[in-house]
mmCIF file of N, CA, C and O in Angstrom:
data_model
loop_
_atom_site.group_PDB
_atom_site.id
_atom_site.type_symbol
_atom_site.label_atom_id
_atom_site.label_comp_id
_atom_site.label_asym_id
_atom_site.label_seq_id
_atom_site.Cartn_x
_atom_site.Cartn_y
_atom_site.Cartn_z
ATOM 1 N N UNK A 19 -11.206 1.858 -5.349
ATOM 2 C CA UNK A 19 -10.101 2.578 -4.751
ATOM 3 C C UNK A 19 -8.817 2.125 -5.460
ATOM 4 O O UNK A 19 -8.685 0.925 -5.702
ATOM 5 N N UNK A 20 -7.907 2.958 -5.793
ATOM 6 C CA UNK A 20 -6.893 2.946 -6.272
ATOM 7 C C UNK A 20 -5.685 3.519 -5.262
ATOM 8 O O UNK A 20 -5.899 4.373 -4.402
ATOM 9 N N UNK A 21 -4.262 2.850 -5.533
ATOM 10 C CA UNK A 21 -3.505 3.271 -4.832
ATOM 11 C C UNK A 21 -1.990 2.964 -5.092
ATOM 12 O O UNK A 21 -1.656 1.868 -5.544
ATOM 13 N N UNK A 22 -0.850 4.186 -4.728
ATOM 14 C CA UNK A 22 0.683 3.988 -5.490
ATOM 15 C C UNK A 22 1.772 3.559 -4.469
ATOM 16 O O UNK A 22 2.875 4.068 -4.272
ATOM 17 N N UNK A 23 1.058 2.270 -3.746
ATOM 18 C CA UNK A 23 1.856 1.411 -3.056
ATOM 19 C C UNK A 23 3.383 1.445 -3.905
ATOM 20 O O UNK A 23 4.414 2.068 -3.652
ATOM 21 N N UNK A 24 3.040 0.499 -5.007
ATOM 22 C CA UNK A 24 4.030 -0.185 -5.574
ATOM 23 C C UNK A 24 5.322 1.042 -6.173
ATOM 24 O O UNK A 24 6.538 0.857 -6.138
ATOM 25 N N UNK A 25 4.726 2.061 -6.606
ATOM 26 C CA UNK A 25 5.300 3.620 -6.881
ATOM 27 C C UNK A 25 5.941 3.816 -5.785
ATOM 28 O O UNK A 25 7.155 3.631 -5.863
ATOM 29 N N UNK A 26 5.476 4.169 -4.664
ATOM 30 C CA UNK A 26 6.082 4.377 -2.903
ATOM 31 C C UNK A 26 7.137 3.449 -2.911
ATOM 32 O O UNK A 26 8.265 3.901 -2.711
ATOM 33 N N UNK A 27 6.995 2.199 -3.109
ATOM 34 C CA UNK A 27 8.062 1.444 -2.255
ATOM 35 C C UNK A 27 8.918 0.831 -3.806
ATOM 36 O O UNK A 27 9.773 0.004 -3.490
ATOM 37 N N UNK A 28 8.873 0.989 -4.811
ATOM 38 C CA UNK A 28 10.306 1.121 -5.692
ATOM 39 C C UNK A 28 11.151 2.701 -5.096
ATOM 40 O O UNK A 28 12.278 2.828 -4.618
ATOM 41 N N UNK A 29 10.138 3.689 -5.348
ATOM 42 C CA UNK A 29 11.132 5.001 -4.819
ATOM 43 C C UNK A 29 11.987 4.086 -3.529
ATOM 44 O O UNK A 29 13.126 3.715 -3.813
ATOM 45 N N UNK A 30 11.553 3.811 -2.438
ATOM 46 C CA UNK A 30 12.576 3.348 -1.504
ATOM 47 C C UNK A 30 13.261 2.136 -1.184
ATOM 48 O O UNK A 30 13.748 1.675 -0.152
ATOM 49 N N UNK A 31 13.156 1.752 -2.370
ATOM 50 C CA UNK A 31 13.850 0.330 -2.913
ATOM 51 C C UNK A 31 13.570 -0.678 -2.069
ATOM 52 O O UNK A 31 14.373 -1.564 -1.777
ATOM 53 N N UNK A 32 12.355 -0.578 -1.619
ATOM 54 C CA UNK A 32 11.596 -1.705 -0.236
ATOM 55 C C UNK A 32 11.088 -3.217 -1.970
ATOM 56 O O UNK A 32 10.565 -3.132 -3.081
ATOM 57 N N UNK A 33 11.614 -4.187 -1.212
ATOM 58 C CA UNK A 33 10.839 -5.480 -1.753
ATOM 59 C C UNK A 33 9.309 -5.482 -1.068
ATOM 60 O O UNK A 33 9.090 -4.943 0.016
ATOM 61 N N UNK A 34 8.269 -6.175 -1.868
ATOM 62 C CA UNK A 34 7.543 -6.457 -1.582
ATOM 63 C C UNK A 34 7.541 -7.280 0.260
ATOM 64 O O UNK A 34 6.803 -7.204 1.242
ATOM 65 N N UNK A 35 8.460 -7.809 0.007
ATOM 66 C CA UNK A 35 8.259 -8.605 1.848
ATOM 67 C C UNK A 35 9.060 -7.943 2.483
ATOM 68 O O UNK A 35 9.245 -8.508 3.561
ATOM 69 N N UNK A 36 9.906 -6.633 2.360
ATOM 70 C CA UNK A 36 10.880 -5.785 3.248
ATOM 71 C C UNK A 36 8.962 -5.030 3.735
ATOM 72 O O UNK A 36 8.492 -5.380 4.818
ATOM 73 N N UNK A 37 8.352 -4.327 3.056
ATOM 74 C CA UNK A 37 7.183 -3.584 2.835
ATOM 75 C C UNK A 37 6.500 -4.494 4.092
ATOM 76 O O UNK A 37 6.249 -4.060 5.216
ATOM 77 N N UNK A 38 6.248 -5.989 3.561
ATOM 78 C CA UNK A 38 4.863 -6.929 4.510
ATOM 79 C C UNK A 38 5.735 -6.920 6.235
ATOM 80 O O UNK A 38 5.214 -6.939 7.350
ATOM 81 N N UNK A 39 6.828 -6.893 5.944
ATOM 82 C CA UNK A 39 7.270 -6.763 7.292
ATOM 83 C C UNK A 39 7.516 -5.770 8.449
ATOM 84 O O UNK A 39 7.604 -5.829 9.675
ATOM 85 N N UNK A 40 7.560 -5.184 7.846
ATOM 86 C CA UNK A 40 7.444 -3.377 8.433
ATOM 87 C C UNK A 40 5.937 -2.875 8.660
ATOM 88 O O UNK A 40 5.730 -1.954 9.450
ATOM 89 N N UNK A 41 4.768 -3.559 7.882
ATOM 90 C CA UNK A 41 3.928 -3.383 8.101
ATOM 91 C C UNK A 41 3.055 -4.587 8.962
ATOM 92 O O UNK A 41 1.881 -4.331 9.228
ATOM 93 N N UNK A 42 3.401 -5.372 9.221
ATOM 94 C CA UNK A 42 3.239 -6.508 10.024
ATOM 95 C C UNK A 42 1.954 -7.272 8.896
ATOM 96 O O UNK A 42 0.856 -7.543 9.383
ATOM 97 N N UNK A 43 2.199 -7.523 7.603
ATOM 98 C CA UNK A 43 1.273 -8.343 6.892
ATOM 99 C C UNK A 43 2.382 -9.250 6.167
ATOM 100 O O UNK A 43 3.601 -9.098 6.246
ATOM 101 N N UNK A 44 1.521 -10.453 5.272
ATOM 102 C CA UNK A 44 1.754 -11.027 4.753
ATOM 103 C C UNK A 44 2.346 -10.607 3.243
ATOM 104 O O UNK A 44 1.776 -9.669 2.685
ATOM 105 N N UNK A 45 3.442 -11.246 2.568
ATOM 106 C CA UNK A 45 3.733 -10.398 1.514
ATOM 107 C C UNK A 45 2.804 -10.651 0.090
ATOM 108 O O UNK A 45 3.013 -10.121 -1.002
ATOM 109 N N UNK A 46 1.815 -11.532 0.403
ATOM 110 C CA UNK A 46 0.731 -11.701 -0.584
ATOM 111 C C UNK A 46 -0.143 -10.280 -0.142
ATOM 112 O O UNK A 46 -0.543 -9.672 -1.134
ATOM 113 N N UNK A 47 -0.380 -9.869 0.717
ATOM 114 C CA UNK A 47 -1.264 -8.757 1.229
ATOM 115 C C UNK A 47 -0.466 -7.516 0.413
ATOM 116 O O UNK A 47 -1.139 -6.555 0.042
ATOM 117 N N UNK A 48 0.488 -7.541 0.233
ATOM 118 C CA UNK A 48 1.326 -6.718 -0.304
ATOM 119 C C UNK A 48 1.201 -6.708 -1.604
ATOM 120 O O UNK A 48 1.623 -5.712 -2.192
ATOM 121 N N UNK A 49 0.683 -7.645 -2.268
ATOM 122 C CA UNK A 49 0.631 -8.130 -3.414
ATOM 123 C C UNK A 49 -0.855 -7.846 -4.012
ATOM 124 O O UNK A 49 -1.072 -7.211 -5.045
ATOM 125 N N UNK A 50 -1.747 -8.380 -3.248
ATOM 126 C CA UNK A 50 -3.189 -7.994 -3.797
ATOM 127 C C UNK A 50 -3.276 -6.583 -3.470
ATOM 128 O O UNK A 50 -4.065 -6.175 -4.323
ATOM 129 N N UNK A 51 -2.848 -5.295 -2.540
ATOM 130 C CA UNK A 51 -2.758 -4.205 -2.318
ATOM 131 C C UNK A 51 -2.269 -3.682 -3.836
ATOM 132 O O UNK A 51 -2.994 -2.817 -4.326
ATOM 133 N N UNK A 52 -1.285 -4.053 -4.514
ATOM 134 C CA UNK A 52 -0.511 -3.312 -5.628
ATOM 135 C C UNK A 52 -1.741 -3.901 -6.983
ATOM 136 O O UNK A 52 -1.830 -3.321 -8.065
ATOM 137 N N UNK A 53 -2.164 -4.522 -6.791
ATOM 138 C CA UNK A 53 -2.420 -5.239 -7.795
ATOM 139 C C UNK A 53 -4.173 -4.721 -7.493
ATOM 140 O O UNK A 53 -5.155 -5.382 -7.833
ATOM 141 N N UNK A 54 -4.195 -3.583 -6.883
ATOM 142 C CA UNK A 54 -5.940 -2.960 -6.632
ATOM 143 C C UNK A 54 -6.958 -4.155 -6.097
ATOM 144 O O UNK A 54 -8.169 -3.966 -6.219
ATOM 145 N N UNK A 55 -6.556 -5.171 -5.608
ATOM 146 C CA UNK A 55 -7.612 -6.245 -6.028
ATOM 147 C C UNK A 55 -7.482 -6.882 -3.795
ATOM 148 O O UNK A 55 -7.357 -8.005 -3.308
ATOM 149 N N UNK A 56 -7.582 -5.701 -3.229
ATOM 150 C CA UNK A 56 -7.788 -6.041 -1.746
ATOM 151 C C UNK A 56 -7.605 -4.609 -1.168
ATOM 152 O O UNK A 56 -6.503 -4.075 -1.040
ATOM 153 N N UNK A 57 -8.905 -3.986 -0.802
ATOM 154 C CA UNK A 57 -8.727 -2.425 0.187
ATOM 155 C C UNK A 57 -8.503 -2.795 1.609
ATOM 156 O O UNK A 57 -9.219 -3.566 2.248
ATOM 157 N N UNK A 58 -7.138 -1.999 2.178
ATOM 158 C CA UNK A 58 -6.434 -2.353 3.070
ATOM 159 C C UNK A 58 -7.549 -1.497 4.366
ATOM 160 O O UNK A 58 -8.149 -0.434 4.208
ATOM 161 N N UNK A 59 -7.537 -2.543 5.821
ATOM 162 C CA UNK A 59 -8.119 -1.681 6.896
ATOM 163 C C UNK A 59 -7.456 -0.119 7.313
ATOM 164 O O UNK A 59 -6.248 0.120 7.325
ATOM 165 N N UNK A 60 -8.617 0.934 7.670
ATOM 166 C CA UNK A 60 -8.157 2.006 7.942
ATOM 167 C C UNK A 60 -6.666 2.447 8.795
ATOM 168 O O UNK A 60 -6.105 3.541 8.729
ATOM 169 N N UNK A 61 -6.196 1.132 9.672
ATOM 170 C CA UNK A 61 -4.993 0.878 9.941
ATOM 171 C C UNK A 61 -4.060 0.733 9.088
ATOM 172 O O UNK A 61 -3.190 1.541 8.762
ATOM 173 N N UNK A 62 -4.283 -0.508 8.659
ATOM 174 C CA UNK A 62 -3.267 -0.660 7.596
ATOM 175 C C UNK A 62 -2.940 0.393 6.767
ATOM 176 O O UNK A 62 -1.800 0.728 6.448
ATOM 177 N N UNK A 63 -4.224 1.023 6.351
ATOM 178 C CA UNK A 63 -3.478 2.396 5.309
ATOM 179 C C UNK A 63 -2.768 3.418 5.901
ATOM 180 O O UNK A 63 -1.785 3.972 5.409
ATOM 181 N N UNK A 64 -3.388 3.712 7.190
ATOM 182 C CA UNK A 64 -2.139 4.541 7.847
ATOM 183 C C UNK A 64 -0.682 3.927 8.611
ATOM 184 O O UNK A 64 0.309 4.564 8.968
ATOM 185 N N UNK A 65 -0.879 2.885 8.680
ATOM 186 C CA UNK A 65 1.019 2.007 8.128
ATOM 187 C C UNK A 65 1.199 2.507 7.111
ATOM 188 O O UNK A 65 1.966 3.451 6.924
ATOM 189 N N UNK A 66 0.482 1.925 6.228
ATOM 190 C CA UNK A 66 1.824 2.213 5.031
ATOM 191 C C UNK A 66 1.913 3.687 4.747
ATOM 192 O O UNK A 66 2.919 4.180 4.238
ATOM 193 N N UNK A 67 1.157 4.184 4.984
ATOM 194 C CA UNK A 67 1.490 6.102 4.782
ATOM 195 C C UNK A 67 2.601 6.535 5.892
ATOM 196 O O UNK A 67 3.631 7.203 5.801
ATOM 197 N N UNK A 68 2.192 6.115 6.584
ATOM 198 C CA UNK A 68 3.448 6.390 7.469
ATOM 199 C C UNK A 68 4.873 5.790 7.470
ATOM 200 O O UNK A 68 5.915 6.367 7.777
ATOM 201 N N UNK A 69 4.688 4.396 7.026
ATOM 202 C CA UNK A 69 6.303 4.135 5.906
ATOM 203 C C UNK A 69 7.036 4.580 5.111
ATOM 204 O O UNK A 69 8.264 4.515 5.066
ATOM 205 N N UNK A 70 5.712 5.462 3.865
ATOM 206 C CA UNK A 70 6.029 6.141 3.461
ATOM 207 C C UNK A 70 6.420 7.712 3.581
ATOM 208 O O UNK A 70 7.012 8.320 2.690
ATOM 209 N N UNK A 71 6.043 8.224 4.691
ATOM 210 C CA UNK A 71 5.846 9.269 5.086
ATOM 211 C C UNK A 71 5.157 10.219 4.377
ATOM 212 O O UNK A 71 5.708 11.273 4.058
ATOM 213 N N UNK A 72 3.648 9.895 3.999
ATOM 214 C CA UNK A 72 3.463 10.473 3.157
ATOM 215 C C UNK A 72 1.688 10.286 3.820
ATOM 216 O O UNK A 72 1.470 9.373 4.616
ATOM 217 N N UNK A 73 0.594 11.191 3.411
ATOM 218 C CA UNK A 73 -0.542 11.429 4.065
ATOM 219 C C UNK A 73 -1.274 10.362 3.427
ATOM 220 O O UNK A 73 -0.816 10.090 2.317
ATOM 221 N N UNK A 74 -2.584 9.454 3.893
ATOM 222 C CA UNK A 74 -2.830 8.492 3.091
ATOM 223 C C UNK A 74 -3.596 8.956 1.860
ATOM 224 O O UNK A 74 -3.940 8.175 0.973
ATOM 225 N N UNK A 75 -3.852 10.290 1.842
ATOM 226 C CA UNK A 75 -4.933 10.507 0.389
ATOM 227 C C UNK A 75 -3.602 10.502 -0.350
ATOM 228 O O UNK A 75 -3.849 10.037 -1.463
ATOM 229 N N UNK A 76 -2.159 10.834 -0.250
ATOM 230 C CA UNK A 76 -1.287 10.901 -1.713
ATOM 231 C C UNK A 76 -0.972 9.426 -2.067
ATOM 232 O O UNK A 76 -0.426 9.162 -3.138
ATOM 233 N N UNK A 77 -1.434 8.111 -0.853
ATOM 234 C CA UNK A 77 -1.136 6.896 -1.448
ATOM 235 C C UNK A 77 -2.368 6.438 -1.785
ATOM 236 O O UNK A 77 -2.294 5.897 -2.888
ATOM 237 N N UNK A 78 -3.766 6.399 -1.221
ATOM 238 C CA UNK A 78 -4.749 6.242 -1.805
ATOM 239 C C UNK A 78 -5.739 7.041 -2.633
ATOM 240 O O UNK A 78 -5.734 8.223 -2.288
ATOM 241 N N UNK A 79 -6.496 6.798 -3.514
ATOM 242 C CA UNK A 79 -7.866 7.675 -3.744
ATOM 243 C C UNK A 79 -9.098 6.902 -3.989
ATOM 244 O O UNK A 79 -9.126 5.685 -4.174
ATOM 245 N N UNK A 80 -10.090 7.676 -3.978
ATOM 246 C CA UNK A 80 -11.195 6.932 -4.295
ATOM 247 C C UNK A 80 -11.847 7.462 -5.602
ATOM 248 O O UNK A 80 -12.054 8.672 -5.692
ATOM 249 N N UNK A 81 -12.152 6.706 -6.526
ATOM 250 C CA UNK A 81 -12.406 6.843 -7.766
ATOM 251 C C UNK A 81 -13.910 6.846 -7.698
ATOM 252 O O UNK A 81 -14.271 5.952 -6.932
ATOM 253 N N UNK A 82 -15.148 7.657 -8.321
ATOM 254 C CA UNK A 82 -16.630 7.754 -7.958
ATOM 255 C C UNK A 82 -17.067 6.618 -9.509
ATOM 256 O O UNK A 82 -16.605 6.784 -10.637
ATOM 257 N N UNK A 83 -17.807 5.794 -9.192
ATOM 258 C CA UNK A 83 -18.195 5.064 -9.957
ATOM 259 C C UNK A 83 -19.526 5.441 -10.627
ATOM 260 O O UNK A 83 -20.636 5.578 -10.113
ATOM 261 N N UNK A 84 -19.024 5.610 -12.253
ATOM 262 C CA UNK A 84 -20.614 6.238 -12.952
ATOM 263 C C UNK A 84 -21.049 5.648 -13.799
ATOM 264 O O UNK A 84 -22.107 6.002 -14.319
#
């Protein structure tokens, strides 16, 4: 799974820990999220879509592995 956290929150000039706080995580969580390397709970992704205001398939996708 891939995803344009880090894209989303430069557009709204959110820091990485403005982002972990609004979403009630840690700003390392914020960090392995941008960095593809931690898939966030079905909650969590609809936080941050909704921070962003934006549906979670335009911040996430799932890539089919071949």
């Amino acid at each position: 799974m891939t995803n344009r956290i880090k894209e989303f929150r430069i557009r709204q000039e959110l820091t990485q820990d403005d982002l972990a706080k609004k979403v009630n995580v840690r700003r390392e969580t914020i960090v392995f999220l941008e960095k593809n390397k931690y898939n966030p709970s079905l909650r969590l992704a609809y936080d941050l879509a909704k921070v962003f205001g934006v549906a979670i398939e335009e911040l996430f996708s799932f890539e089919d592995e071949k």
